[in-house]
Coordinates of C-alpha atoms and ligand atoms in Angstrom, one line a residue:
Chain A
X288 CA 0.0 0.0 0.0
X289 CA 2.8 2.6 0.7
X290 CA 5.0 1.2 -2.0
X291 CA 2.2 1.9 -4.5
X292 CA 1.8 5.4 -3.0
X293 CA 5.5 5.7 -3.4
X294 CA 5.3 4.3 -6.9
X295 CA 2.4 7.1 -7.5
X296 CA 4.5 9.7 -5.8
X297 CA 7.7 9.1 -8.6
X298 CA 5.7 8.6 -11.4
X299 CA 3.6 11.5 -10.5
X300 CA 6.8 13.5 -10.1
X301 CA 8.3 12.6 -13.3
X302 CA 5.2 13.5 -15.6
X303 CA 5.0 16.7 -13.4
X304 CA 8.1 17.5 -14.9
X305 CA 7.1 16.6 -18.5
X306 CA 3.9 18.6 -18.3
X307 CA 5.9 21.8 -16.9
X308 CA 8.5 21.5 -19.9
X309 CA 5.9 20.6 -22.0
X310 CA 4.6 23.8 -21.6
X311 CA 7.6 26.0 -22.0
X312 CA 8.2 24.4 -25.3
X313 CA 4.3 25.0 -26.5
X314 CA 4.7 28.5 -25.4
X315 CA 6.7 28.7 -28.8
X316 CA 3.7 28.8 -30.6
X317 CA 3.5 32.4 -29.5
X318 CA 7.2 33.5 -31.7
X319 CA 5.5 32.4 -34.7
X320 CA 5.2 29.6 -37.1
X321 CA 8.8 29.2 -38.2
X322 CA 10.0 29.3 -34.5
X323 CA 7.5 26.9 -33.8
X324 CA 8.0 24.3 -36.3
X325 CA 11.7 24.3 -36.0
X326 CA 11.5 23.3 -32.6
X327 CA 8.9 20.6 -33.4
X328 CA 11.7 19.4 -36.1
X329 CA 14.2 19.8 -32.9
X330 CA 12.6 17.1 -31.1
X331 CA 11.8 14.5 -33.7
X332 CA 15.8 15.2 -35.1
X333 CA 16.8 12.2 -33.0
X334 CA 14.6 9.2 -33.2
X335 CA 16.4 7.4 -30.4
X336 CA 16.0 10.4 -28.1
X337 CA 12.4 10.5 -28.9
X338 CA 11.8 7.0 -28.2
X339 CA 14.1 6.8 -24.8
X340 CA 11.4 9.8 -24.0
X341 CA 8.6 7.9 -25.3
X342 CA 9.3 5.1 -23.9
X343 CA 10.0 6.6 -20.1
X344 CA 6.8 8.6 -20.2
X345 CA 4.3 5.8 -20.8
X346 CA 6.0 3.5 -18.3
X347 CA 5.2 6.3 -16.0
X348 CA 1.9 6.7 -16.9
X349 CA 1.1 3.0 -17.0
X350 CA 2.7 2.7 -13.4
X351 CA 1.0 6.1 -12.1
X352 CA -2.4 4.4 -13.5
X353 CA -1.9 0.9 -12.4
X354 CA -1.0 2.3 -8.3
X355 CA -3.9 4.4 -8.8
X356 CA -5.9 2.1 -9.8
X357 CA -5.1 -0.6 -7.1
X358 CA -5.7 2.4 -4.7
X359 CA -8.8 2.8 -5.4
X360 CA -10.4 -0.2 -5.5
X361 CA -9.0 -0.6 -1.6
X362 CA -9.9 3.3 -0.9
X363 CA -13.3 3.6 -2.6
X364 CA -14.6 0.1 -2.5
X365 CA -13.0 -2.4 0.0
X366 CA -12.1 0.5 3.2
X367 CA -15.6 1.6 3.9
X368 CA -17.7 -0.4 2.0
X369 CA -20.8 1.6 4.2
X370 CA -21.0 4.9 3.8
X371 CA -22.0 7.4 6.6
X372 CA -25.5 8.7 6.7
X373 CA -23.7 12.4 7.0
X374 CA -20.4 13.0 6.3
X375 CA -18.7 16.7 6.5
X376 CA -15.5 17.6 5.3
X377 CA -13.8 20.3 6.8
X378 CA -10.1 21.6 6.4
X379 CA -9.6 19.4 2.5
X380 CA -9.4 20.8 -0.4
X381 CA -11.8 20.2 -3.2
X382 CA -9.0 19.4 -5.4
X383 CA -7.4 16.6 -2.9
X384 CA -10.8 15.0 -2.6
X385 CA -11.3 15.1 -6.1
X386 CA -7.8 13.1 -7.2
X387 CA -9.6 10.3 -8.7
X388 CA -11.7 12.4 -11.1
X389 CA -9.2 14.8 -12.2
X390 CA -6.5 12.0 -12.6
X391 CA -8.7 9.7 -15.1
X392 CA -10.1 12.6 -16.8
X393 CA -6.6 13.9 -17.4
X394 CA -5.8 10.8 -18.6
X395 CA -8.5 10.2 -21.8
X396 CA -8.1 14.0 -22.3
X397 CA -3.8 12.9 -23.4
X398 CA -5.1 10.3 -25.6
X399 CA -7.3 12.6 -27.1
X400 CA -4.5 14.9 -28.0
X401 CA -2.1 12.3 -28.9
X402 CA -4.8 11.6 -31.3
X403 CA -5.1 14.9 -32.8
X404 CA -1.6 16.4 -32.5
X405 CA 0.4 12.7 -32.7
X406 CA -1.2 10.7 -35.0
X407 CA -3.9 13.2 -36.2
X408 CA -6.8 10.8 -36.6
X409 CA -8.9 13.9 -34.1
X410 CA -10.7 15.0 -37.2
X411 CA -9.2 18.8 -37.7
X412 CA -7.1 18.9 -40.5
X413 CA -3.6 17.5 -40.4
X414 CA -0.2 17.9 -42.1
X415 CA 2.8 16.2 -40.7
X416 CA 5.0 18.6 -42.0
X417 CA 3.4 22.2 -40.3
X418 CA 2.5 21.6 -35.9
X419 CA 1.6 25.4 -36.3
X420 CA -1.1 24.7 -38.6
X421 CA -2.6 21.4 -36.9
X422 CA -2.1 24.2 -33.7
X423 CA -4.1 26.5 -35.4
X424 CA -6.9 24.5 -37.6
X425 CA -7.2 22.3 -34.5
X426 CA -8.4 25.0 -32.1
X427 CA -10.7 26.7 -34.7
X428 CA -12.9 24.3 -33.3
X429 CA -14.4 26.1 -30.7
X430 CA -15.8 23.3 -28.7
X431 CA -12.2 21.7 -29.1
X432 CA -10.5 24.6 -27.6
X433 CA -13.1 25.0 -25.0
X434 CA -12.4 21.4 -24.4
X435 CA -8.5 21.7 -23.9
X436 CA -9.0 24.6 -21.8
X437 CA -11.2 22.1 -19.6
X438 CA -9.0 19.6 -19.1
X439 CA -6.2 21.9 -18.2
X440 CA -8.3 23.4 -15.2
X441 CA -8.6 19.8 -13.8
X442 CA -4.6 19.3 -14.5
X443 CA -4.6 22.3 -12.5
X444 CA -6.7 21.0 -9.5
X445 CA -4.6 17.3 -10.1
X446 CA -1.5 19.1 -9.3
X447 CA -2.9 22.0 -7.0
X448 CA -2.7 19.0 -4.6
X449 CA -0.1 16.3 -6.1
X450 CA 2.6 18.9 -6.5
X451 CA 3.1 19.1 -2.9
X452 CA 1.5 15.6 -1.7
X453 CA 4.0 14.0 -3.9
X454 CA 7.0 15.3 -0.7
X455 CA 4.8 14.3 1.5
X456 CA 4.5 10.5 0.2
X457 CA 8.5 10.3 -0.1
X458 CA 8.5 11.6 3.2
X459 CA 9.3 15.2 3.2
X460 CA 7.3 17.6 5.4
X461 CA 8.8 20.2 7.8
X462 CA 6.6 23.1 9.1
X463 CA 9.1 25.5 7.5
X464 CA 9.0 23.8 4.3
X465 CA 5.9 22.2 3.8
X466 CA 4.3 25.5 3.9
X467 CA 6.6 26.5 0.7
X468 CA 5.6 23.1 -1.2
X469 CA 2.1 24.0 -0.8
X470 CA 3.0 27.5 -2.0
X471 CA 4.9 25.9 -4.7
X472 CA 1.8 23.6 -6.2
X473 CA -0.6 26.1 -6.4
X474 CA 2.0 29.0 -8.0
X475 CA 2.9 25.7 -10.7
X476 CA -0.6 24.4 -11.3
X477 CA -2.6 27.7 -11.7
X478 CA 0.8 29.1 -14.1
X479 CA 0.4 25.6 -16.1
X480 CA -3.3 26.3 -16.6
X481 CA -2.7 29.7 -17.7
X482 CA -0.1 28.6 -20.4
X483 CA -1.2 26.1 -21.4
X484 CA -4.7 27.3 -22.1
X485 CA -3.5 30.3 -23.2
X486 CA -2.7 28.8 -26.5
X487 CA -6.2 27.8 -27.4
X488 CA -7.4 30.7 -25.9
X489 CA -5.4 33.3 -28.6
X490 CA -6.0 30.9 -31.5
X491 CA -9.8 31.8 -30.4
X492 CA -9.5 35.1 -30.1
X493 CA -7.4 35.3 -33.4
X494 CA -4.3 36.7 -31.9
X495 CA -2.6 33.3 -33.4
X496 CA -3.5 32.7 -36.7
Chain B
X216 CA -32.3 23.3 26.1
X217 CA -33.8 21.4 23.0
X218 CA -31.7 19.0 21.1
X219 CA -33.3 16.8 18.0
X220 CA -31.1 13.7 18.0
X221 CA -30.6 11.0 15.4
X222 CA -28.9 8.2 16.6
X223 CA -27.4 4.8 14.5
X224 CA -29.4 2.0 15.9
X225 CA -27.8 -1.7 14.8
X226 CA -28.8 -4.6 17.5
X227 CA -26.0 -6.5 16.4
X228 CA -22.7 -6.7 14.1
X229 CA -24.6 -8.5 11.4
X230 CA -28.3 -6.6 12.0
X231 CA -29.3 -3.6 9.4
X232 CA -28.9 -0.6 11.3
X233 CA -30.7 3.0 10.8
X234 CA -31.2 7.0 12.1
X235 CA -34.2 7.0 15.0
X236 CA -35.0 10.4 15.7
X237 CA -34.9 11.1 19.4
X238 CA -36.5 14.6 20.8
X239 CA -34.8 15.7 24.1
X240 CA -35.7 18.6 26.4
X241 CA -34.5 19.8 29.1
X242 CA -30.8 19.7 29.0
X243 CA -27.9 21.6 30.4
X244 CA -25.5 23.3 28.3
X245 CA -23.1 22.4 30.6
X246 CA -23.5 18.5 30.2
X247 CA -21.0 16.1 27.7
X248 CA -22.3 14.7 24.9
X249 CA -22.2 11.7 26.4
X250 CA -23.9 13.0 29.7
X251 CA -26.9 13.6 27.4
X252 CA -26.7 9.9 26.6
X253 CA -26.9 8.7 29.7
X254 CA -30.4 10.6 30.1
X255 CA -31.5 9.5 27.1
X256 CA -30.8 5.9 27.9
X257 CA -32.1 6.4 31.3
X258 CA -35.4 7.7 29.5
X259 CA -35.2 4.6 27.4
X260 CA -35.0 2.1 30.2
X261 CA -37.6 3.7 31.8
X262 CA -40.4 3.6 28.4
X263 CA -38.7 -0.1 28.3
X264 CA -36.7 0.3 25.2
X265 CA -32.8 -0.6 24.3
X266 CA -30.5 1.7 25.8
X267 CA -28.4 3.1 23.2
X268 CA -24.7 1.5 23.3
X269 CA -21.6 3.8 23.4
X270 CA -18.2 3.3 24.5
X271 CA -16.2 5.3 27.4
X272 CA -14.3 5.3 30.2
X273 CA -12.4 8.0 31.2
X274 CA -14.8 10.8 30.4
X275 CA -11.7 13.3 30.6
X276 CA -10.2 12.8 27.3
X277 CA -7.7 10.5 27.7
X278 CA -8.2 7.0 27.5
X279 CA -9.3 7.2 23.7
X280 CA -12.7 4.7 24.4
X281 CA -15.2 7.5 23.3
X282 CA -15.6 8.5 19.8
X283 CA -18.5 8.6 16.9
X284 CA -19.6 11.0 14.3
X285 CA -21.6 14.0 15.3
X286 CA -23.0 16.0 12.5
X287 CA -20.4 14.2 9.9
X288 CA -17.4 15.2 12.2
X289 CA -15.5 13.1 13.8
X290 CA -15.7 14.0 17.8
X291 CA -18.3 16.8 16.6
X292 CA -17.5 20.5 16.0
X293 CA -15.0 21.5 18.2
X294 CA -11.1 20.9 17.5
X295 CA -9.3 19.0 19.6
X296 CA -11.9 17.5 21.9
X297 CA -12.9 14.4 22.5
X298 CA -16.8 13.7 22.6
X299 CA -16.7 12.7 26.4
X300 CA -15.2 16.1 26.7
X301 CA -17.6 18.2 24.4
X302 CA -20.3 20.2 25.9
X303 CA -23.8 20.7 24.7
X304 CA -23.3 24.9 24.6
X305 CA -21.5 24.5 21.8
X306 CA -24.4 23.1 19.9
X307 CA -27.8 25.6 19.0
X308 CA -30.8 25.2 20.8
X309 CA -33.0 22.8 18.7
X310 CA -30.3 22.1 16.9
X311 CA -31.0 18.5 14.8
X312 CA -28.1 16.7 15.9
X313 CA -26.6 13.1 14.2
X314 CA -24.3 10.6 15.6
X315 CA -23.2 8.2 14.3
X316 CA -20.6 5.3 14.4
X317 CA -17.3 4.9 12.9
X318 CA -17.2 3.7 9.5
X319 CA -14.7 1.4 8.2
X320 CA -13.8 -1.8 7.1
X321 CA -11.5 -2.6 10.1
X322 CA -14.0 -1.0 12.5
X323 CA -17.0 -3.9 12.3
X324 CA -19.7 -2.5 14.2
X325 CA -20.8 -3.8 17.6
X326 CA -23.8 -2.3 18.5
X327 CA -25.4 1.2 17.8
X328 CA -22.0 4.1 18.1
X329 CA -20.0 0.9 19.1
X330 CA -17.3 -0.4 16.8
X331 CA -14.8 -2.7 17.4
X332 CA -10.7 -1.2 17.3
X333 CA -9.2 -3.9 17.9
X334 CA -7.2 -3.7 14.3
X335 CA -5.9 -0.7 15.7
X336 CA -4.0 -3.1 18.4
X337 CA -3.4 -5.3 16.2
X338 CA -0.9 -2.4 14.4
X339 CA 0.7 -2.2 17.5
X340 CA 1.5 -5.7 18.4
X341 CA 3.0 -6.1 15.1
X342 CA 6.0 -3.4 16.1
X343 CA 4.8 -0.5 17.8
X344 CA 7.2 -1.3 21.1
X345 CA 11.5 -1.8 21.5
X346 CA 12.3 -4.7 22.7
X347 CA 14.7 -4.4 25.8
X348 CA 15.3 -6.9 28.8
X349 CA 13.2 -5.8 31.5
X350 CA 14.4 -5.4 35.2
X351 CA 14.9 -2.6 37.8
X352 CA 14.6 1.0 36.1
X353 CA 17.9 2.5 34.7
X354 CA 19.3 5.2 35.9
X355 CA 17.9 8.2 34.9
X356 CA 19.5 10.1 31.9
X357 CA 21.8 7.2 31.1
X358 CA 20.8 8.2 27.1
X359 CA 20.9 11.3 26.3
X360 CA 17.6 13.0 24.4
X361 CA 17.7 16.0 22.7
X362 CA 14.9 18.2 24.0
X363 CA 13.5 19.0 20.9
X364 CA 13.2 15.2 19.7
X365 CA 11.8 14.2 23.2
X366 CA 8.9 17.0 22.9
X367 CA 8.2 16.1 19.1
X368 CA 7.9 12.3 20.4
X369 CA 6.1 13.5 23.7
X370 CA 3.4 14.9 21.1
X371 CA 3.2 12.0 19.1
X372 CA 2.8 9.3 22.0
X373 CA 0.0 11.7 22.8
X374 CA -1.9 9.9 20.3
X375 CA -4.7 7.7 22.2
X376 CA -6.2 5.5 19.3
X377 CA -9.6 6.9 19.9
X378 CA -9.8 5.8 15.7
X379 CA -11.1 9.6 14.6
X380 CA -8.8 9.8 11.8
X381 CA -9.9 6.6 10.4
X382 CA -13.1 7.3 10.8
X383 CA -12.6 11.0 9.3
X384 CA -10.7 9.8 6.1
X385 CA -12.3 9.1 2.7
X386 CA -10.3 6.2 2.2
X387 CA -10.4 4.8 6.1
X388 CA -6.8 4.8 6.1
X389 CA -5.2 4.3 9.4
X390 CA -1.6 6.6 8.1
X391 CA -1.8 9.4 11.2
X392 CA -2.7 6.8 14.1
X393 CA 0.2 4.1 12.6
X394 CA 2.6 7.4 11.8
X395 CA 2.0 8.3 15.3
X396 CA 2.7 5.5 16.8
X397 CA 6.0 5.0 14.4
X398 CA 7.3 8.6 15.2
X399 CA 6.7 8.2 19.4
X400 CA 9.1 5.3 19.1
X401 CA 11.6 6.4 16.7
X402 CA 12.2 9.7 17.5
X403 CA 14.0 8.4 20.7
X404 CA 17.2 6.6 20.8
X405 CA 15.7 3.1 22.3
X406 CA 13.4 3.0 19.3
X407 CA 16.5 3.3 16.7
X408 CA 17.4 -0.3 16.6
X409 CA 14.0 -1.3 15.2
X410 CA 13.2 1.8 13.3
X411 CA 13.0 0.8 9.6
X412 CA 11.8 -2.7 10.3
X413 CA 9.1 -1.2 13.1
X414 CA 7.6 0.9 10.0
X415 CA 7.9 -2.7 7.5
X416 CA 5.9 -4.5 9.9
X417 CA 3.3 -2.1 11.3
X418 CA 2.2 -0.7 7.6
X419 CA 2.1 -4.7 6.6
X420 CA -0.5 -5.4 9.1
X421 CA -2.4 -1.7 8.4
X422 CA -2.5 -3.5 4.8
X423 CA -3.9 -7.0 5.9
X424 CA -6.2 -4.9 8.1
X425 CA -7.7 -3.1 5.0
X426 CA -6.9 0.3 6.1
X427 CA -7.1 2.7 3.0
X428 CA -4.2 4.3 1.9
X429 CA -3.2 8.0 2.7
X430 CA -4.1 10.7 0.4
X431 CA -2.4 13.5 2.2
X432 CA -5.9 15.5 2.7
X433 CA -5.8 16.5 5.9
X434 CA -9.3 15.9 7.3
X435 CA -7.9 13.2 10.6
X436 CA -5.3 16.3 11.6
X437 CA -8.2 18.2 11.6
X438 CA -10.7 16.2 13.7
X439 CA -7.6 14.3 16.0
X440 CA -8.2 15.4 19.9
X441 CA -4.8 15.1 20.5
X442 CA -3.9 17.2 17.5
X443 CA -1.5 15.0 15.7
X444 CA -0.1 16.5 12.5
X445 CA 0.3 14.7 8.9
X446 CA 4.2 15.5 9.8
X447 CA 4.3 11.8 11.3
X448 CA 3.1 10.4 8.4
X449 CA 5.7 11.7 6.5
X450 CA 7.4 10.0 9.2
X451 CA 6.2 6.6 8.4
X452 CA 6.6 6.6 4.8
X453 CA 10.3 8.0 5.4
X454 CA 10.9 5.1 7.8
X455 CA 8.8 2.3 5.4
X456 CA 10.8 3.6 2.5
X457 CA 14.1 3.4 4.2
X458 CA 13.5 0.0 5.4
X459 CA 12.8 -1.4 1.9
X460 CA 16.0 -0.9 1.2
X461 CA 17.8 -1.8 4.3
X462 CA 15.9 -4.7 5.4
X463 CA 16.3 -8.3 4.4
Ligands
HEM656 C1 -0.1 14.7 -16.8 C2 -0.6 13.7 -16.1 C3 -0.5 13.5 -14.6 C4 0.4 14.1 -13.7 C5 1.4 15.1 -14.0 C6 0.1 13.5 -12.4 C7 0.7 13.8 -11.2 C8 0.3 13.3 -10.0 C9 1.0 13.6 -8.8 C10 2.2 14.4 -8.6 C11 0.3 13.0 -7.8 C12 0.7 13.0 -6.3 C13 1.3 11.7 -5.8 C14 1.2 11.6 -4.3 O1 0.2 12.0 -3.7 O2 2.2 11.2 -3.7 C15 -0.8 12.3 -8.4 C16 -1.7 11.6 -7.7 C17 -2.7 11.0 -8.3 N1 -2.9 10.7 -9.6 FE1 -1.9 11.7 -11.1 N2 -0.9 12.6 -12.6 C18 -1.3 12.6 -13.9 C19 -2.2 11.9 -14.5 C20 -3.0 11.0 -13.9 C21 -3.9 10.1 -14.5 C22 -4.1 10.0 -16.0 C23 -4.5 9.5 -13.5 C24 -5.6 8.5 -13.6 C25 -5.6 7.3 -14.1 C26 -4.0 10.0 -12.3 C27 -4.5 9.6 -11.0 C28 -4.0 10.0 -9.8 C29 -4.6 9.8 -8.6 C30 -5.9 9.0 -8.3 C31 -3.8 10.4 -7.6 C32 -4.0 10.4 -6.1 C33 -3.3 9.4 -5.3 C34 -3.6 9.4 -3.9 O3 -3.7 10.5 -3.4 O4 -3.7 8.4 -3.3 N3 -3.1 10.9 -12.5 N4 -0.7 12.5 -9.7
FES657 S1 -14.1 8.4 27.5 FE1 -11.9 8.5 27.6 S2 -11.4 9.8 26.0 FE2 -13.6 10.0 26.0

């Protein structure tokens, strides 16, 4: 039970990580469409580098899943299988209660995108050769952008508490510093929301075009 | 003054169990919680009904036997009190009022607010002690103890498994009463010795027990009467992850 928490905790930390560089390197979008593109070309100039990448990330997803997963069939079905009749909370935050809907959702939200931006079978128009124009025809579709901007908010509220309860599973927490950690996820996870969503939030407004 | 309870009534361990309402007048605001029981079930006795079962013993807070829901909080509405210690003026006058048991997996219940914690003993017999050769008492400051590390382990052995924190956790998970437990013993010197393998052995039986796992949420800090903090879970998954390496 721990270990799985531990292996949740690691996993967690490492696509943490992704999603935060992730994001710096999408913020490109905003220097233009040659900028852009070149760096897309950057990261696909190595196929072995890609693949070590590829290759790390969904091992940590598939272990982040699988511990979740295990979690919560003993949290939510076999540790109180009655419910109370009345049940308050009172100091946690709706983001740490909410773990297990923000986390799957998260989850079919990045196949989604692989889908669209990867392997573009997400039915906006597609060509290999220009990421700024899949960028830019993909989030014409209002409902599509709206729905990125969506499932960034609940990335936001996965990491508004796992960006500091990750420490806290591998066993750091000080009252000088835990305080800071806390600090630290919410500064990260509301920043990540706003770039990332701010992306399909100018192609909208037609300040990227 | 006026109280509208709704109490859990379950005969038995394996009997359905519901909320009768219970209208009480008269009461002092100056009574326990469980003072206000004792009328009730003294007014039950009398019309010939069940008294309602509860446990206690020490009525002062320490001895960790009293403990149910009231309103959906753990040991009711006021921080760091246990509900042998909790007073009826903090409560509204007609105020509808609930209790109700523990609920957990590991907390089967007896009879009405009754549950039995005996998994949370279980934890302990599986490494929460040192062993040492006993005998006549050692002299006194033979080992040394930093004072901070004796206060922070002072607070922790403060803990008296009254089960609030299971009871307050989404997932049932038994992290702050076992990190408790883990961090009185190993802040001290005589608990070094057995630190790493303590943690192995205690979080293995919170498994077999079918405790949840810790979420890091913070509601058991919140309702715990002896105000443990989520610092000595940290503790315990420090100490479990250590000793997955160094034990063998
Ligand atoms: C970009 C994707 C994701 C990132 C960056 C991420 C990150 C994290 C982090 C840092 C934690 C905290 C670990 C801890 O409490 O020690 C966590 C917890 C959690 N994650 Fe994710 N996660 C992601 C996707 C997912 C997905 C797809 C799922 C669902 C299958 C998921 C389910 C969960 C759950 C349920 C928890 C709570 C565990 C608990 O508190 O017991 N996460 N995540
Ligand atoms: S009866 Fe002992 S703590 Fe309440």
């Amino acid at each position: 039970m721990n270990g799985k928490k531990a292996v949740m905790a690691v996993s967690g930390f490492a696509l943490f990580g992704f999603v935060n560089v992730h994001m710096l390197g999408n913020l490109q979008v905003f220097l233009g469409r040659e900028a852009f593109n070149r760096y897309a070309e950057l990261l696909r100039a190595e196929p072995a580098l890609l693949w070590a990448a590829r290759i790390v990330l969904l091992t940590m997803v598939i272990l982040h899943i699988w511990a979740s997963w295990k979690l919560m069939v003993l949290n939510k079905l076999r540790a109180r299988p009655v419910g109370y009749v009345m049940k308050r909370s009172i100091v946690s935050s709706y983001a740490s209660r909410t773990m297990y809907w923000s986390g799957p959702i998260v989850g079919a939200f990045v196949i989604y995108h692989l889908m669209q931006f990867t392997w573009g079978v997400g039915g906006t128009s597609h060509d290999p050769k220009d990421p700024y124009g899949n960028v830019v025809h993909g989030f014409q579709v209002i409902p599509i952008a709206i729905a990125y901007v969506v499932a960034m908010g609940l990335l936001m509220l996965h990491l508004y508490h796992g960006a500091w309860s990750m420490f806290q599973t591998l066993g750091v927490n000080h009252p000088r510093y835990t305080p800071l950690l806390k600090r630290f996820a919410q500064v990260v996870s509301i920043g990540l929301f706003l770039g990332f969503s701010s992306i399909p939030a100018s192609v909208m407004a037609g300040l990227i075009q | 003054m006026k109280l509208i309870l709704h109490i859990w009534r379950q005969k038995n361990p394996s009997a359905p169990g519901k909320m009768m309402r219970y209208p009480m007048d008269n009461l002092s605001h100056e009574m326990s919680v469980l003072e206000m029981l004792d009328v009730l079930n003294e007014q039950l006795i009398v019309k010939g009904e069940r008294p309602v079962t509860f446990e206690h013993d020490c009525r002062e807070g320490i001895c960790g036997s009293c403990g149910f829901m009231i309103n959906g909080v753990a040991h009711g509405p006021m921080p760091a009190t246990t509900v042998c210690q909790l007073t009826l003026r903090h409560f509204k006058d007609g105020e509808e009022v609930y209790l109700e048991p523990w609920r957990a997996h590991a907390f089967p219940i007896l009879k009405d607010l009754m549950v039995n914690r005996s998994a949370l003993d279980r934890i302990i017999a599986a490494g929460g002690y040192i062993s040492v050769p006993t005998g006549s008492a050692p002299d006194g400051n033979t080992i040394p103890v930093g004072k901070g590390d004796a206060d922070r382990s002072m607070d922790a052995a403060a803990c008296i498994g009254c089960g609030a924190c299971v009871a307050a956790c989404p997932n049932a998970s038994a992290a702050l009463f076992t990190g408790a437990k883990i961090a009185h013993l190993g802040l001290l010197p005589q608990g070094q010795p057995e630190r790493n393998k303590r943690a192995l052995k205690m979080v293995a039986q919170v498994t077999r027990e079918l405790f949840g796992s810790c979420s890091n949420i913070g509601e058991c800090e919140a309702v715990c009467p002896k105000e443990i903090r989520l610092e000595a879970i940290a503790r315990m998954n420090r100490d479990f992850l250590a000793g997955s390496w160094t034990e063998r």
